XYZ file of C-alpha atoms in Angstrom:
335
model
C -15.061 -25.828 4.528
C -13.497 -28.717 3.831
C -14.855 -28.812 -0.020
C -13.114 -24.589 -0.255
C -9.960 -25.972 1.486
C -9.628 -28.899 -1.631
C -10.893 -25.731 -4.047
C -14.272 -27.205 -5.209
C -15.167 -23.744 -5.419
C -17.377 -24.568 -7.829
C -19.239 -26.646 -5.859
C -18.919 -24.714 -2.388
C -20.541 -21.760 -4.226
C -23.355 -24.188 -5.854
C -24.007 -25.448 -1.978
C -23.656 -22.339 -0.236
C -26.991 -21.023 -2.895
C -29.436 -23.829 -2.430
C -28.875 -24.430 1.015
C -27.822 -20.928 2.501
C -31.621 -19.134 1.918
C -30.990 -16.254 4.224
C -31.041 -12.818 3.785
C -28.352 -9.788 5.325
C -25.451 -12.062 6.234
C -23.622 -11.081 8.750
C -19.682 -9.120 8.346
C -17.779 -11.685 8.608
C -20.013 -13.862 6.321
C -19.635 -11.716 3.555
C -16.012 -11.735 4.368
C -16.152 -14.902 2.930
C -18.740 -14.692 0.206
C -16.911 -12.054 -0.933
C -13.694 -13.810 -1.169
C -15.122 -16.894 -2.803
C -15.807 -14.840 -5.172
C -12.805 -13.191 -5.208
C -11.074 -16.704 -6.011
C -13.597 -18.051 -8.259
C -12.675 -15.141 -10.632
C -8.977 -15.795 -9.800
C -9.002 -19.184 -10.237
C -7.287 -19.581 -6.643
C -7.657 -20.402 -3.457
C -9.283 -17.857 -0.705
C -6.484 -18.310 2.017
C -9.075 -17.333 4.724
C -10.608 -19.834 6.081
C -12.108 -20.394 9.147
C -11.302 -22.785 11.681
C -12.846 -24.642 14.728
C -15.751 -22.418 13.747
C -18.692 -24.004 16.452
C -22.431 -22.889 14.906
C -25.716 -23.996 16.652
C -28.168 -25.965 14.082
C -31.070 -25.235 15.958
C -32.789 -24.541 12.395
C -32.594 -22.358 10.112
C -32.764 -19.000 12.159
C -30.245 -19.937 14.558
C -27.643 -20.792 12.274
C -26.220 -17.557 11.483
C -25.099 -16.324 14.830
C -25.329 -12.087 16.170
C -21.842 -12.708 16.301
C -18.478 -13.873 15.020
C -18.179 -17.417 14.717
C -15.661 -18.247 17.457
C -12.452 -19.559 16.967
C -12.063 -17.531 13.453
C -9.287 -18.243 12.281
C -7.904 -15.217 9.711
C -5.081 -15.460 7.856
C -3.974 -12.914 5.013
C -5.745 -13.356 2.264
C -2.873 -12.048 -0.078
C 0.474 -13.297 -1.207
C 3.296 -10.820 -1.489
C 4.959 -12.860 -3.704
C 2.211 -14.301 -5.943
C 1.008 -10.450 -6.205
C 4.460 -9.431 -6.786
C 4.922 -11.862 -9.447
C 1.719 -10.098 -11.542
C 3.952 -7.342 -11.402
C 7.763 -8.256 -11.260
C 7.736 -7.091 -15.117
C 6.679 -3.432 -14.634
C 9.253 -3.513 -11.706
C 11.758 -4.714 -13.818
C 11.265 -2.608 -16.641
C 10.338 0.785 -14.909
C 13.348 0.285 -12.537
C 15.583 -0.385 -15.444
C 14.083 2.984 -17.342
C 14.766 5.288 -14.735
C 18.070 3.931 -14.359
C 19.499 4.749 -17.380
C 17.679 8.093 -17.531
C 19.023 8.534 -13.930
C 22.380 7.406 -15.041
C 24.167 10.375 -16.589
C 23.398 12.739 -14.186
C 24.567 10.185 -10.933
C 28.135 10.214 -12.840
C 28.097 13.946 -12.152
C 26.872 13.596 -8.932
C 28.887 11.049 -6.672
C 29.721 11.321 -3.301
C 31.814 9.762 -0.835
C 31.395 9.327 2.838
C 29.033 6.897 2.704
C 29.285 2.986 4.776
C 28.925 1.539 1.629
C 29.005 1.753 -1.976
C 29.465 1.169 -5.580
C 33.688 1.993 -5.288
C 35.882 2.668 -2.975
C 37.250 6.694 -2.134
C 41.067 6.482 -1.852
C 41.148 9.479 0.000
C 38.665 8.280 2.126
C 41.026 5.193 2.563
C 44.162 7.354 3.622
C 42.205 9.305 6.384
C 40.825 6.152 7.670
C 44.283 4.994 8.612
C 45.213 7.818 10.589
C 41.803 7.969 12.370
C 39.946 4.726 12.903
C 36.712 6.443 13.092
C 36.265 6.544 9.861
C 35.606 3.590 9.332
C 31.881 3.957 7.679
C 32.768 7.603 5.830
C 35.292 4.901 3.016
C 32.867 4.464 -0.039
C 31.408 6.756 -2.664
C 27.736 6.799 -4.070
C 25.796 7.611 -7.013
C 23.210 9.619 -5.851
C 20.203 11.726 -7.912
C 21.210 15.162 -7.183
C 19.736 16.743 -4.315
C 17.999 19.636 -6.213
C 15.435 16.115 -7.234
C 15.658 14.801 -3.812
C 12.152 13.201 -3.766
C 10.560 11.878 -0.474
C 6.928 10.050 -1.435
C 4.276 8.731 1.050
C 1.328 6.690 -0.241
C -2.057 6.736 1.826
C -4.508 4.410 0.443
C -8.031 3.663 1.200
C -8.891 0.597 3.175
C -12.419 1.386 3.625
C -15.207 -1.325 2.843
C -15.985 0.209 -0.901
C -12.502 -0.888 -1.800
C -13.183 -4.567 -1.171
C -13.081 -7.097 -4.117
C -10.683 -6.133 -7.431
C -10.280 -2.784 -5.467
C -8.407 -4.294 -2.936
C -6.178 -6.201 -5.028
C -5.677 -3.731 -7.653
C -4.228 -1.031 -4.865
C -2.814 -3.794 -3.426
C -0.001 -4.152 -7.515
C -0.174 -0.643 -7.935
C 1.358 -0.529 -4.249
C 3.724 -3.292 -4.581
C 4.906 -2.014 -7.644
C 5.983 1.768 -5.823
C 6.922 0.184 -3.522
C 9.261 -1.860 -5.140
C 10.320 0.612 -7.646
C 11.753 3.079 -5.028
C 12.666 0.838 -3.414
C 15.607 -0.404 -5.831
C 15.754 3.231 -7.304
C 16.553 3.994 -3.523
C 13.746 7.066 -3.257
C 12.580 7.573 0.730
C 8.631 6.082 0.713
C 6.211 5.331 3.369
C 2.680 3.429 2.898
C -0.492 3.513 5.192
C -3.947 2.794 4.588
C -6.612 4.345 6.049
C -10.389 3.987 7.677
C -11.367 6.119 10.885
C -7.104 6.246 11.805
C -3.875 5.800 9.822
C -2.486 1.969 9.526
C 1.558 2.156 8.841
C 2.109 -0.152 6.171
C 5.649 0.765 5.017
C 7.438 3.579 7.765
C 10.472 5.939 5.777
C 13.519 4.457 6.523
C 12.503 0.287 6.569
C 12.881 -0.617 3.290
C 11.069 -3.846 2.272
C 11.913 -6.223 4.976
C 9.911 -9.061 5.422
C 7.916 -7.681 8.174
C 7.354 -4.532 5.860
C 6.289 -7.055 3.042
C 3.657 -8.622 4.737
C 2.385 -5.300 6.158
C 1.552 -4.641 2.268
C -0.142 -7.628 1.264
C -2.319 -7.357 4.426
C -3.961 -4.224 3.245
C -6.847 -6.749 1.399
C -7.553 -8.144 4.714
C -7.576 -5.032 6.044
C -10.296 -4.197 3.440
C -12.785 -7.065 4.921
C -11.913 -6.543 8.335
C -10.268 -9.458 9.101
C -6.422 -8.559 10.142
C -5.445 -10.378 12.838
C -4.525 -7.518 14.973
C -5.494 -5.012 12.561
C -7.494 -1.561 12.804
C -10.321 -3.890 10.912
C -12.511 -0.997 11.304
C -13.684 -0.632 6.971
C -16.887 0.962 7.752
C -15.269 4.357 7.827
C -12.453 6.623 5.721
C -12.003 9.899 7.656
C -9.890 11.530 5.120
C -9.207 14.387 6.554
C -7.820 13.783 9.495
C -5.702 10.531 8.001
C -4.311 13.459 5.661
C -2.694 15.626 7.865
C -1.430 12.548 10.038
C 0.351 11.030 7.106
C 1.393 14.852 6.016
C 2.910 15.333 8.747
C 4.781 11.916 9.179
C 5.911 13.400 5.159
C 7.060 16.872 6.354
C 9.423 15.253 8.914
C 11.385 14.392 5.817
C 14.858 15.858 4.524
C 14.325 16.260 0.568
C 13.717 19.097 -2.047
C 10.318 17.851 -2.964
C 7.605 15.957 -0.775
C 4.828 14.182 -2.946
C 1.749 12.509 -1.083
C -0.436 10.453 -3.410
C -4.173 9.167 -1.969
C -6.115 6.551 -3.608
C -9.545 6.723 -2.476
C -12.519 5.304 -4.482
C -15.484 7.189 -2.440
C -16.737 10.051 -0.420
C -15.442 10.597 2.688
C -17.300 9.011 5.492
C -15.541 8.721 8.801
C -15.902 8.092 12.596
C -15.346 11.654 13.617
C -14.641 13.175 10.140
C -17.003 14.632 7.007
C -16.482 16.198 3.607
C -15.454 19.487 4.841
C -13.296 18.328 7.137
C -11.473 16.917 4.136
C -11.701 20.498 2.107
C -10.305 22.060 5.594
C -7.030 19.950 5.305
C -6.117 20.258 2.081
C -6.476 23.975 2.516
C -3.958 23.749 5.701
C -1.917 21.520 3.709
C -1.693 24.326 0.975
C -1.024 26.828 3.163
C 1.941 24.706 4.871
C 5.740 26.664 5.039
C 7.437 23.326 4.030
C 6.114 22.388 0.600
C 4.452 19.362 -0.319
C 2.670 18.531 -3.327
C -1.225 16.351 -2.894
C -2.278 14.059 -5.719
C -5.837 12.641 -5.624
C -6.167 9.402 -7.722
C -9.758 8.417 -8.190
C -9.758 4.175 -7.905
C -12.544 3.104 -10.480
C -15.964 4.106 -11.529
C -17.960 7.519 -10.075
C -14.478 9.171 -8.390
C -14.228 12.791 -10.087
C -14.930 14.055 -6.270
C -10.986 13.223 -6.340
C -10.960 16.798 -8.760
C -12.508 18.334 -6.667
C -10.474 18.592 -3.391
C -6.784 17.457 -5.095
C -4.951 20.007 -6.276
C -3.298 17.773 -9.291
C -6.003 14.042 -9.202
C -7.105 12.034 -11.696
C -10.651 9.949 -11.397
C -12.205 6.970 -12.880
C -9.072 4.860 -12.965
C -9.846 1.446 -14.429
C -8.930 -0.640 -11.708
C -6.978 -3.135 -14.364
C -4.933 -0.007 -15.632
C -4.027 1.523 -11.516
C -0.494 -0.379 -11.547
C 0.674 1.228 -14.966
C -0.759 4.695 -13.684
C 0.909 4.247 -10.387
C 3.962 3.739 -12.697
C 3.692 6.236 -15.309
C 2.834 7.912 -12.124
C 6.463 6.884 -10.325
C 8.128 8.051 -13.419
C 6.481 12.001 -13.530
C 7.993 12.311 -10.218
C 11.362 10.589 -9.861
C 11.784 12.338 -13.057
C 10.522 15.923 -12.305
């Protein structure tokens, strides 16, 4: 542990290989091993370190306990700021590009009656002098036309098969989507899912510190080590979780509602299966309120998403996922 804290990754990995010839390690040990590997590849140190772990050493058979070690002190394995720095240029370029396209439309659709905005509406100011209750209606905003008002929900598979580079790619793609939509003032929500929906960013929350912290911890949910999290990466109940996320999205007032699902495997749920996902999609397609479903298959061998979702793209290369999300956001916002 001391070597790990000092960043001596090569020594740690070599030492573990020579002194730990065990088979089928427990889940917590596999999580640490995966973080070690990711850290070695990325050239940084894992942040999830055991502290005060109390283990017996009565020979090799007793070295690894059946359950989790006592007093595990896990921290978020990902820094939002560090991850954001990897896609910051993409966010800046995409936001600027979309803003330049949207601005002419916005000039034609300036509206007053807001508590803040780009400039003051002098007519509202005169009304305010007569009626002080209109203090929150003085400003003019430039808005996306009503015909393209969009609400977007992102639902990310946080099952164990996403562990490693897929989880990091999902994190980068999620940050790119959230930061871009936040700057464009487009309503959005982000949820993960395992056996149930794991809220990370609710509609209307914006990117406050707590929301950014939740998004960064999606990687920890994948390894089952998020403090206070759901931590059930053995399951991915796609069908029920899709319906739950859709209910949240359908409650939003928008002319276009779009639900993007990111997955890398077939449903292996605690209380649902493939048929439940198919039924859920049929229900949403027949819903009175229109909702567009988009499935993204992250990684190879994800062609199954095209069998479920009306619009889908499969086998997206892990290192290209954030670019795919960026392109998707552009197509959605511009219609």
